Amino acid sequence: MCGVIGVVAASPVNQLIYDALLLLQHRGQDAAGMVTANDKRFFMHKNKGMVRDVFRTRNMRDLHGRCGIGHVRYPTAGNVDSLEEAQPFYVNAPYGLVLAHNGNLTNNNHMRENLFRLDKRHINTGSDSEALLNVLAHELDIAVKEADDLTPEEFFNAMTQVNKRVKGAYACVGMVARRALFGFRDVHGIRPLVLGERINEAGVKEYMLASESVALEGVGYHTVRDIAPGEAIWIGFDGEVFSRLCIPEGTKPEFSPCLFEYVYFARPDSVIDGTSVYSARLAMGETLAEKIRSEIDLKEIDVVMPIPDTSRPCAMQLAMILGLPYREGFIKNRYIGRTFIMPGQETRKKSVRQKLTPMPSEFKGKNVLLVDDSIVRGTTSQEIVALARESGAKKVYFASAAPAVKFPNVYGIDMPTRTELIAHNKDVEAVSREITADKVIYQDLSALEEAVRSVSQGGVKQFDASCFNGQYVTGDIDMAYLDALEQDKIDSAAAKKAAKKENKAH
Amino acid sequence: MCGVIGVVAASPVNQLIYDALLLLQHRGQDAAGMVTANDKRFFMHKNKGMVRDVFRTRNMRDLHGRCGIGHVRYPTAGNVDSLEEAQPFYVNAPYGLVLAHNGNLTNNNHMRENLFRLDKRHINTGSDSEALLNVLAHELDIAVKEADDLTPEEFFNAMTQVNKRVKGAYACVGMVARRALFGFRDVHGIRPLVLGERINEAGVKEYMLASESVALEGVGYHTVRDIAPGEAIWIGFDGEVFSRLCIPEGTKPEFSPCLFEYVYFARPDSVIDGTSVYSARLAMGETLAEKIRSEIDLKEIDVVMPIPDTSRPCAMQLAMILGLPYREGFIKNRYIGRTFIMPGQETRKKSVRQKLTPMPSEFKGKNVLLVDDSIVRGTTSQEIVALARESGAKKVYFASAAPAVKFPNVYGIDMPTRTELIAHNKDVEAVSREITADKVIYQDLSALEEAVRSVSQGGVKQFDASCFNGQYVTGDIDMAYLDALEQDKIDSAAAKKAAKKENKAH
Amino acid sequence: MCGVIGVVAASPVNQLIYDALLLLQHRGQDAAGMVTANDKRFFMHKNKGMVRDVFRTRNMRDLHGRCGIGHVRYPTAGNVDSLEEAQPFYVNAPYGLVLAHNGNLTNNNHMRENLFRLDKRHINTGSDSEALLNVLAHELDIAVKEADDLTPEEFFNAMTQVNKRVKGAYACVGMVARRALFGFRDVHGIRPLVLGERINEAGVKEYMLASESVALEGVGYHTVRDIAPGEAIWIGFDGEVFSRLCIPEGTKPEFSPCLFEYVYFARPDSVIDGTSVYSARLAMGETLAEKIRSEIDLKEIDVVMPIPDTSRPCAMQLAMILGLPYREGFIKNRYIGRTFIMPGQETRKKSVRQKLTPMPSEFKGKNVLLVDDSIVRGTTSQEIVALARESGAKKVYFASAAPAVKFPNVYGIDMPTRTELIAHNKDVEAVSREITADKVIYQDLSALEEAVRSVSQGGVKQFDASCFNGQYVTGDIDMAYLDALEQDKIDSAAAKKAAKKENKAH
Amino acid sequence: MCGVIGVVAASPVNQLIYDALLLLQHRGQDAAGMVTANDKRFFMHKNKGMVRDVFRTRNMRDLHGRCGIGHVRYPTAGNVDSLEEAQPFYVNAPYGLVLAHNGNLTNNNHMRENLFRLDKRHINTGSDSEALLNVLAHELDIAVKEADDLTPEEFFNAMTQVNKRVKGAYACVGMVARRALFGFRDVHGIRPLVLGERINEAGVKEYMLASESVALEGVGYHTVRDIAPGEAIWIGFDGEVFSRLCIPEGTKPEFSPCLFEYVYFARPDSVIDGTSVYSARLAMGETLAEKIRSEIDLKEIDVVMPIPDTSRPCAMQLAMILGLPYREGFIKNRYIGRTFIMPGQETRKKSVRQKLTPMPSEFKGKNVLLVDDSIVRGTTSQEIVALARESGAKKVYFASAAPAVKFPNVYGIDMPTRTELIAHNKDVEAVSREITADKVIYQDLSALEEAVRSVSQGGVKQFDASCFNGQYVTGDIDMAYLDALEQDKIDSAAAKKAAKKENKAH
């Protein structure tokens, strides 16, 4: 997953984008980048690492201009952890374009082949985002063939073609040199993109695009609306705004935002697609409470505890609904370090114990209901259950705000392969046994969807819930695709290992 | 405030100390350092910054040996933010000594004067810790004058002299080259120091000293006991342990640990001086609940909310006792950046809004009781109250788990000067007005002390509560001292500003 | 001035290009860069600084592939000392192109305007080299419009168009992704470019292009021939070589290499355009000897001395011809540092004394003839004369292997503006007075040209000698151009100063 | 070998010491360091690398004060290439001392043992310089026992004791905190140390100590005199100067400066111990000319050529004396890079060809006499002879300004072990054969000594010529010592290799 920011303002934007990226840091901690624009030039800085480490004073000093875009990267399947693949990307023709992309394209290989063969464009990395930018560049080139100049009209025409050629999930911001900031979102609206504005001291409107509303609001903008699925927006550097639905003829895509954003990914203090994430998580607690009531004798439960931080609202609401005590039995360690590989020394295994400390007084002699947002690999859950038992818990129930995760996400969330998912081929009893809980309770998918819908004021009706039900909304994902994806992952891990080994051998 | 670690083990300790320092990172984020020792040499690395930034693979590779000490630094009055003053400190004669210090000495100036004049020792920084190490070095030199060799006996004799010469708060770890790890604690036991041990795979006992138990427990050791006030411990590199109370004749100091550790400073998952910090904070919630019951009509309160993270246990317990709903209305932003000073640009003021986001649904139309651990300057509290009101709160009550802070801390906690403390010359109504709360409720000092005592299993009877009551347990602090301290602070801030200005002018 | 390298080999080329760049380091010490290519991708690293500082092990590890280009940069008029303008440059469409350029374009502004307006290409820096690459990209796009594929034929057609659109001096190397290394040289052949080859262990031919033969020979290649003026060469990654003269119809440019390369710029151990630089400098000594014989009574000269290092061959030959003793009276300091700007401290002025130490025994009581390659600003010459006198010289004659420098160089050598040139409006007597020499003897231009011609085996007939005679071979330079150039320089210096000042003010 | 600098001035000295260190850079390129002092504190910065790389603006800014010392390091036998062993060294008791040392102690092991056992001082590195500083610290402690204060008298008393305890070569500068700069030289005066002064603008005398006069003169000081063997000098921070011969009773050491300084090590533009290095090298050319005349028919020699840079004066004078043409047939490459170890790539062997390019026109068909300063391992000489032959030389004679090098240097010059010295067990014919020269001519030792003596105005009568004749002036070096030294070298190389291997295996 990634986070994107775009701004057109009346004064320098480097600090503003920096602050906004910090508010999106949870969406990607692997790399960060920024491009600003003045009347003539782009200024770019990007690097691996977290926002606070990537941008130093000397970098910030060179990021001139009152318009710009920013990006935080989470490593996804395709893009390895290289600097070259850090975003934004840049192409200089036509016009000079930069792009920052959140999501994942599902027809990357096909697209790259066409770019190389037909469009004569060189893609220098494995990144689908670089390919996407080049498709846009190519289509823009065609769109302005007959035109005197590049107007929003030509841009929207090009975007319609882009939406025809590109499959998958993409919520993007970008800039055309000397002209405009733009943003667009795939036709299913899988990844979020929000428009904000503010009136500055001089009474002039300034605009901001962001993956989540918290990034706008946290820096003093207010939310105007979500960019619609298939919509593109053009915000001239002069402040004029244009937008259009750029849905290719003959297609009628349904709006299907990613359900996992509400479960885990987005910040609770964001409102995306008209839906407060915090409210959605409270609602998940309500529906999950009903499921628990139906599966466990409530007298068997002494206390409800969240696994901090994500599941806190869900657990709290659940406890309230069930009339059970809510306690925080685990303290989360905020400072995370790394494990160094030392010649001749054994490497200490990092465990969940360095991240969570149990408070024995809360566990001793009690039956506890632990609430987490989801169970993916199951290894952490197992360690948590063990911690609870060591701390004196009698019985340990484990509730998940999300249904069983059984399929990979191909729309930008880095998930393990199917065989690594604990629930892939197991029923709930088997999962319980494996994580050594007395009982595991999963939220039902329909209940989860209902919970989110119930608090939505944005008219969201359906979701991409593919990691739960294997139904991929873009319609182009079959078993062969998933098999290939997993093989790629295995190959790339092997290649990485081999490269490391060779490094050491020389 | 600072955190210290010391280890004698049977295998390399660099990763172990690193992991333990991360668990003490909350005690100091300004600088970090480590010294390891093998049979012949010390290996040191220290720098400004957080643990994860200070130690790189190349540094770790050079930190050989199976014994070592570590330090995280919080800037205190005397020591400016310089690298030179990062700890541990080293002197090579006699024997080769290193030291890491948590606390603050109150007779630094007098001590330095004596070191220079009488002991002919050069102190190259303003740090009281470097002075402390040199006092120890000098006393050790004297203690072994007649002896054939340095045994624990001579060390303890020297420590008794050190405790005579040095005033203030100090909990330290250190090493004598080729011989031993040592630890000691001032005669009032103001700062904590805990001993831990484990049996390794080979059946050999390994030892660890740490500022808080969480650092021991988090890396697989278990707590044995607290070092006593005035006690010194000598753990030979061969594993033999000696300890002695080194209290100078004629003095009968009373054990008075710092009360603020329980209120705010220590991690909740630590047990120090036999007292679980978590339990202490729960207990503070109980006593504070009674105070509130007596001051506010409970029907006037719709919901209780913590200011995350420290006040969570207190607020939760308080709500439970009062039978009021407990909700988390503020979301804390985990990623904090900085404000860059750009030529020609105005600097954006960072506000509490970038750290805390309110959840409007929790505030709308409600009377809220906010619970924080303490109120120091009051500026943050004021912003929080404003946020709550903007989010729709009708009435905003503000409860503090600690009494009004009216005096500076001279034992290692960096506090503002008296005039900057909101409660210094104000009564509670004036404070309420200033932070724009409907009512402020402070815990009573006696209730706070009682709360901590009630959960203590370490026999703690009294505390240093000087920042609340102005009574400094070391007996050497008068108004003249505080005046001088504050003047120093003003001078040093002015000097810093002047230096910066000059830098820019050239 | 800059230096360029290009290689197509059968094994990794990163170390090879690094070694070759070191041998061209004298051509540019301001920045360095390298791009390598494997089957699919380019790998680039560039930065400000000298070769040894720019390339670290971690950078070299990422420079994969058996083909590549390299560049060392000397700051020229237009391009300020920014990282963005470090070479090589890259554009991704069409095909993926990289370019490294030695020289300077004289119609940069016109070209940029056209690129922006007509070709819709965004140039993100002030660099003429980026513009040149984009002209090539654009012409290549047009050239392949009708073609099925990009063959050398289309490339040469595009190059003919490039040579039509672009004015000035350019000797370039570049690559087309997945296809070929290429090189080309402007139609006057102002800057040098040499082709080398070698047969590797497997019997396969490998090719190298370089600014000077020393870079080829020093890494084990041997010189094949110079690239001709207006010629372009295409060396497929498969090893097939094609070349063509790409001179636009209707033009008959004359071959006019830069005379200053022989006087000062090129290394003595290079052979460029069939002319040994070392031999040329010996020959300059011979012709200069005749001039001296005609102007000074030889009995008045006790000893001949070079100003190390460049003028050594010239001075040595001159002394031999005149039958005068040759001595090295100045020792050159090899280690050059910088002057730090310290707040509150006066800055020490660096003088020629830190670069050259006179040997008093060689000067005492003697009449000395100092020989330098040229006199540009005159300030250094003046300091040298003063040093000689202080060391005891009776009379100081000063001979210059080059004629008086009176005009700026617009073809890639960074020269001061006319008003800063000591000889701009002065006759030789006035120059003598200003540098306080007893007499200054300049080589005559015709003698200099004759000297170089006399040792040329490459058929060089005429030269660009514009800095001596103001005749610019490209025919597009008039007084207005030079005025504008100098105004630019003044403006940019002022802007730089202002920026610095503002930096300090904040 | 190393270089040292010490200054007492009236204004900040950081830039001055930096400039002076650059002028001594030839004496050590492995590490550099500086300590400055203000009224109260020392400020230190040191690191591995060359002066220009070690000192950045941020480091310079922190080097306050108007007194200071500096050091450049050349790796010698004992001290490996570690940062810890970079100089200056610091001890804080008594008084606060810093020291920078040029030379090598021959009783390091014995001294360290005593420091540890008797003086209870911990030496944290393998460096003999750290040990030397601690001996001084200990003796100073004793010397002031009875004294009220530390005066120059006590310092000189301590120095007499130091000269009794310490064996080998040492020319040092140092400081006592708040008091004085000091310098001293071993009783045989093996390494040089020069005193300089200047009168500043305010009419106040400022002082400088340096390894070579060029460092004084190059920064505007003038040479006063050499520090005498066994002399110590004390220059108070107030400008008062004291000095004394500190030769222990009963010893009558003879002044024996290192002969190799004149042959190769020192800069030609230095005057050390009253002897111009440049003049000495000219004189070596004269004596070597006589030797050649007696061994070769001069008609057999067409041209004399130096191997640049060191042998230039010698070769030039030799050619003049013999009436033979002097030419520079080799061009030296000024830019030296490194060989990267790349995984999976073969490493290119660096050869002398990347350092020297022959000018074929100077060699073709000629009998050449090459002149070098010395022949150590012989491998470079062999490559040079091969280059000359490839360039067309008919006969190649090879003359060495120094006699055959047969023994290691134990006084600070890093030389190979005996078995690696080409002349160790070979006569001159065998050496000729091995380097494939037609004839090798070595200067005779007596002639070399006479040459240096002939130009000395400092009364130098005899030298340490141990690497030629095996007679070590300190009298404590026997075959067992040399055997142990070489075994150490082998062991340390093996340990280094093992460490590297292990690094890679993990």
GROMACS .gro file of C-alpha atoms in nm, chain D residues 20-259:
model
  240
 1538ALA     CA    1   4.960   2.321   0.775
 1539LEU     CA    2   4.843   1.959   0.783
 1540LEU     CA    3   4.784   1.974   0.408
 1541LEU     CA    4   5.147   2.074   0.370
 1542LEU     CA    5   5.245   1.765   0.572
 1543GLN     CA    6   4.998   1.535   0.398
 1544HIS     CA    7   5.285   1.352   0.224
 1545ARG     CA    8   5.396   1.227   0.566
 1546GLY     CA    9   5.071   1.036   0.625
 1547GLN     CA   10   4.753   0.983   0.431
 1548ASP     CA   11   4.585   0.724   0.644
 1549ALA     CA   12   4.422   0.938   0.911
 1550ALA     CA   13   4.420   1.296   1.036
 1551GLY     CA   14   4.325   1.472   1.357
 1552MET     CA   15   4.322   1.802   1.536
 1553VAL     CA   16   4.274   1.921   1.895
 1554THR     CA   17   4.221   2.285   1.975
 1555ALA     CA   18   4.205   2.442   2.319
 1556ASN     CA   19   4.031   2.741   2.463
 1557ASP     CA   20   4.050   2.861   2.822
 1558LYS     CA   21   3.872   2.561   2.960
 1559ARG     CA   22   3.827   2.285   2.711
 1560PHE     CA   23   3.981   2.073   2.442
 1561PHE     CA   24   3.796   2.026   2.113
 1562MET     CA   25   3.893   1.720   1.914
 1563HIS     CA   26   3.815   1.581   1.573
 1564LYS     CA   27   3.993   1.293   1.403
 1565ASN     CA   28   3.908   1.031   1.149
 1566LYS     CA   29   4.051   0.798   0.891
 1567GLY     CA   30   4.126   0.947   0.552
 1568MET     CA   31   4.306   1.241   0.404
 1569VAL     CA   32   4.295   1.591   0.552
 1570ARG     CA   33   4.051   1.722   0.291
 1571ASP     CA   34   3.809   1.437   0.369
 1572VAL     CA   35   3.844   1.430   0.748
 1573PHE     CA   36   3.759   1.795   0.816
 1574ARG     CA   37   3.416   1.920   0.711
 1575THR     CA   38   3.269   2.258   0.787
 1576ARG     CA   39   3.067   2.115   1.074
 1577ASN     CA   40   3.383   1.971   1.232
 1578MET     CA   41   3.579   2.290   1.183
 1579ARG     CA   42   3.307   2.494   1.348
 1580ASP     CA   43   3.349   2.298   1.667
 1581LEU     CA   44   3.727   2.338   1.679
 1582HIS     CA   45   3.741   2.653   1.888
 1583GLY     CA   46   4.041   2.820   2.038
 1584ARG     CA   47   4.367   2.988   1.960
 1585CYS     CA   48   4.597   2.700   2.047
 1586GLY     CA   49   4.602   2.353   1.903
 1587ILE     CA   50   4.783   2.052   1.766
 1588GLY     CA   51   4.738   1.842   1.452
 1589HIS     CA   52   4.847   1.505   1.318
 1590VAL     CA   53   4.855   1.310   0.992
 1591ARG     CA   54   4.909   0.937   1.019
 1592TYR     CA   55   5.095   0.689   0.806
 1593PRO     CA   56   5.025   0.331   0.909
 1594THR     CA   57   5.325   0.183   1.089
 1595ALA     CA   58   5.394  -0.172   1.193
 1596GLY     CA   59   5.209  -0.172   1.523
 1597ASN     CA   60   4.908   0.042   1.461
 1598VAL     CA   61   4.655  -0.108   1.232
 1599ASP     CA   62   4.428   0.108   1.025
 1600SER     CA   63   4.174   0.171   1.295
 1601LEU     CA   64   3.997   0.491   1.389
 1602GLU     CA   65   4.064   0.432   1.756
 1603GLU     CA   66   4.433   0.471   1.691
 1604ALA     CA   67   4.399   0.798   1.505
 1605GLN     CA   68   4.584   1.078   1.680
 1606PRO     CA   69   4.600   1.301   1.883
 1607PHE     CA   70   4.540   1.101   2.201
 1608TYR     CA   71   4.386   1.242   2.519
 1609VAL     CA   72   4.408   1.162   2.891
 1610ASN     CA   73   4.226   1.369   3.147
 1611ALA     CA   74   4.446   1.319   3.448
 1612PRO     CA   75   4.661   1.484   3.551
 1613TYR     CA   76   4.565   1.826   3.422
 1614GLY     CA   77   4.425   1.712   3.087
 1615LEU     CA   78   4.685   1.620   2.824
 1616VAL     CA   79   4.679   1.566   2.449
 1617LEU     CA   80   4.961   1.433   2.235
 1618ALA     CA   81   5.049   1.379   1.869
 1619HIS     CA   82   5.348   1.160   1.791
 1620ASN     CA   83   5.570   1.105   1.490
 1621GLY     CA   84   5.796   0.803   1.511
 1622ASN     CA   85   5.786   0.456   1.658
 1623LEU     CA   86   5.878   0.324   2.001
 1624THR     CA   87   6.088   0.013   2.020
 1625ASN     CA   88   6.003  -0.089   2.375
 1626ASN     CA   89   5.628  -0.061   2.343
 1627ASN     CA   90   5.549  -0.401   2.494
 1628HIS     CA   91   5.767  -0.350   2.798
 1629MET     CA   92   5.627  -0.003   2.853
 1630ARG     CA   93   5.265  -0.117   2.830
 1631GLU     CA   94   5.327  -0.393   3.077
 1632ASN     CA   95   5.465  -0.142   3.326
 1633LEU     CA   96   5.186   0.105   3.272
 1634PHE     CA   97   4.928  -0.161   3.344
 1635ARG     CA   98   5.102  -0.328   3.634
 1636LEU     CA   99   5.278  -0.048   3.812
 1637ASP     CA  100   5.106   0.270   3.703
 1638LYS     CA  101   4.750   0.128   3.697
 1639ARG     CA  102   4.689   0.300   3.365
 1640HIS     CA  103   4.462   0.143   3.108
 1641ILE     CA  104   4.584   0.161   2.747
 1642ASN     CA  105   4.287   0.101   2.524
 1643THR     CA  106   4.464   0.054   2.189
 1644GLY     CA  107   4.774  -0.113   2.052
 1645SER     CA  108   4.924   0.228   1.976
 1646ASP     CA  109   5.268   0.309   2.113
 1647SER     CA  110   5.162   0.675   2.105
 1648GLU     CA  111   4.885   0.618   2.358
 1649ALA     CA  112   5.139   0.442   2.577
 1650LEU     CA  113   5.387   0.729   2.539
 1651LEU     CA  114   5.123   0.980   2.646
 1652ASN     CA  115   5.046   0.773   2.953
 1653VAL     CA  116   5.410   0.748   3.051
 1654LEU     CA  117   5.424   1.125   3.033
 1655ALA     CA  118   5.101   1.155   3.236
 1656HIS     CA  119   5.235   0.922   3.502
 1657GLU     CA  120   5.572   1.096   3.527
 1658LEU     CA  121   5.401   1.433   3.543
 1659ASP     CA  122   5.185   1.307   3.828
 1660ILE     CA  123   5.499   1.211   4.018
 1661ALA     CA  124   5.687   1.528   3.926
 1662VAL     CA  125   5.423   1.755   4.076
 1663LYS     CA  126   5.372   1.550   4.392
 1664GLU     CA  127   5.561   1.795   4.605
 1665ALA     CA  128   5.502   2.102   4.393
 1666ASP     CA  129   5.235   2.363   4.452
 1667ASP     CA  130   5.168   2.395   4.088
 1668LEU     CA  131   5.273   2.263   3.751
 1669THR     CA  132   5.554   2.485   3.617
 1670PRO     CA  133   5.780   2.421   3.317
 1671GLU     CA  134   6.035   2.293   3.567
 1672GLU     CA  135   5.815   1.999   3.668
 1673PHE     CA  136   5.733   1.931   3.307
 1674PHE     CA  137   6.100   1.911   3.214
 1675ASN     CA  138   6.169   1.684   3.510
 1676ALA     CA  139   5.895   1.455   3.394
 1677MET     CA  140   6.032   1.462   3.041
 1678THR     CA  141   6.373   1.350   3.163
 1679GLN     CA  142   6.202   1.050   3.318
 1680VAL     CA  143   6.008   0.987   2.999
 1681ASN     CA  144   6.331   0.989   2.800
 1682LYS     CA  145   6.466   0.731   3.042
 1683ARG     CA  146   6.167   0.497   3.015
 1684VAL     CA  147   6.097   0.524   2.644
 1685LYS     CA  148   6.310   0.387   2.359
 1686GLY     CA  149   6.289   0.454   1.989
 1687ALA     CA  150   6.197   0.749   1.772
 1688TYR     CA  151   5.959   1.023   1.880
 1689ALA     CA  152   5.904   1.380   1.780
 1690CYS     CA  153   5.590   1.499   1.955
 1691VAL     CA  154   5.367   1.796   2.017
 1692GLY     CA  155   5.104   1.815   2.289
 1693MET     CA  156   4.910   2.041   2.519
 1694VAL     CA  157   4.839   2.071   2.890
 1695ALA     CA  158   4.484   2.200   2.940
 1696ARG     CA  159   4.460   2.569   3.028
 1697ARG     CA  160   4.839   2.602   3.030
 1698ALA     CA  161   5.072   2.528   2.746
 1699LEU     CA  162   5.170   2.376   2.416
 1700PHE     CA  163   5.474   2.154   2.442
 1701GLY     CA  164   5.702   1.965   2.205
 1702PHE     CA  165   5.987   1.720   2.247
 1703ARG     CA  166   6.219   1.501   2.046
 1704ASP     CA  167   6.389   1.174   2.126
 1705VAL     CA  168   6.750   1.182   2.244
 1706HIS     CA  169   6.888   1.071   1.905
 1707GLY     CA  170   6.679   1.323   1.714
 1708ILE     CA  171   6.570   1.057   1.470
 1709ARG     CA  172   6.251   1.237   1.362
 1710PRO     CA  173   6.251   1.611   1.283
 1711LEU     CA  174   6.073   1.891   1.472
 1712VAL     CA  175   6.103   2.255   1.381
 1713LEU     CA  176   6.012   2.572   1.570
 1714GLY     CA  177   5.867   2.871   1.385
 1715GLU     CA  178   5.728   3.208   1.479
 1716ARG     CA  179   5.566   3.516   1.336
 1717ILE     CA  180   5.467   3.856   1.456
 1718ASN     CA  181   5.097   3.911   1.403
 1719GLU     CA  182   4.925   4.233   1.303
 1720ALA     CA  183   4.900   4.334   1.667
 1721GLY     CA  184   5.275   4.294   1.709
 1722VAL     CA  185   5.240   3.980   1.921
 1723LYS     CA  186   5.462   3.677   1.867
 1724GLU     CA  187   5.288   3.355   1.769
 1725TYR     CA  188   5.459   3.013   1.772
 1726MET     CA  189   5.439   2.697   1.569
 1727LEU     CA  190   5.599   2.355   1.591
 1728ALA     CA  191   5.601   2.133   1.283
 1729SER     CA  192   5.759   1.818   1.148
 1730GLU     CA  193   5.892   2.008   0.849
 1731SER     CA  194   5.971   2.371   0.781
 1732VAL     CA  195   5.746   2.376   0.473
 1733ALA     CA  196   5.442   2.356   0.698
 1734LEU     CA  197   5.552   2.667   0.886
 1735GLU     CA  198   5.663   2.866   0.589
 1736GLY     CA  199   5.362   2.774   0.377
 1737VAL     CA  200   5.126   2.934   0.629
 1738GLY     CA  201   5.325   3.248   0.686
 1739TYR     CA  202   5.553   3.161   0.979
 1740HIS     CA  203   5.931   3.158   0.950
 1741THR     CA  204   6.168   2.897   1.081
 1742VAL     CA  205   6.350   2.980   1.404
 1743ARG     CA  206   6.542   2.659   1.472
 1744ASP     CA  207   6.516   2.284   1.506
 1745ILE     CA  208   6.426   2.135   1.840
 1746ALA     CA  209   6.742   1.961   1.961
 1747PRO     CA  210   6.767   1.588   2.032
 1748GLY     CA  211   6.640   1.528   2.383
 1749GLU     CA  212   6.510   1.884   2.410
 1750ALA     CA  213   6.164   1.968   2.538
 1751ILE     CA  214   5.996   2.301   2.478
 1752TRP     CA  215   5.708   2.457   2.674
 1753ILE     CA  216   5.515   2.742   2.511
 1754GLY     CA  217   5.265   2.884   2.759
 1755PHE     CA  218   4.924   2.982   2.625
 1756ASP     CA  219   5.034   3.327   2.741
 1757GLY     CA  220   5.325   3.316   2.495
 1758GLU     CA  221   5.612   3.260   2.736
 1759VAL     CA  222   5.864   3.006   2.605
 1760PHE     CA  223   6.084   2.771   2.806
 1761SER     CA  224   6.305   2.488   2.692
 1762ARG     CA  225   6.557   2.241   2.833
 1763LEU     CA  226   6.759   1.941   2.734
 1764CYS     CA  227   6.598   1.652   2.918
 1765ILE     CA  228   6.865   1.390   2.871
 1766PRO     CA  229   6.877   1.136   3.152
 1767GLU     CA  230   7.194   1.130   3.353
 1768GLY     CA  231   7.461   0.891   3.241
 1769THR     CA  232   7.355   0.880   2.877
 1770LYS     CA  233   7.535   1.055   2.597
 1771PRO     CA  234   7.326   0.995   2.291
 1772GLU     CA  235   7.456   1.101   1.951
 1773PHE     CA  236   7.245   1.307   1.717
 1774SER     CA  237   7.144   1.069   1.434
 1775PRO     CA  238   6.857   1.191   1.220
 1776CYS     CA  239   6.694   0.947   0.981
 1777LEU     CA  240   6.873   0.941   0.646
   0.00000   0.00000   0.00000
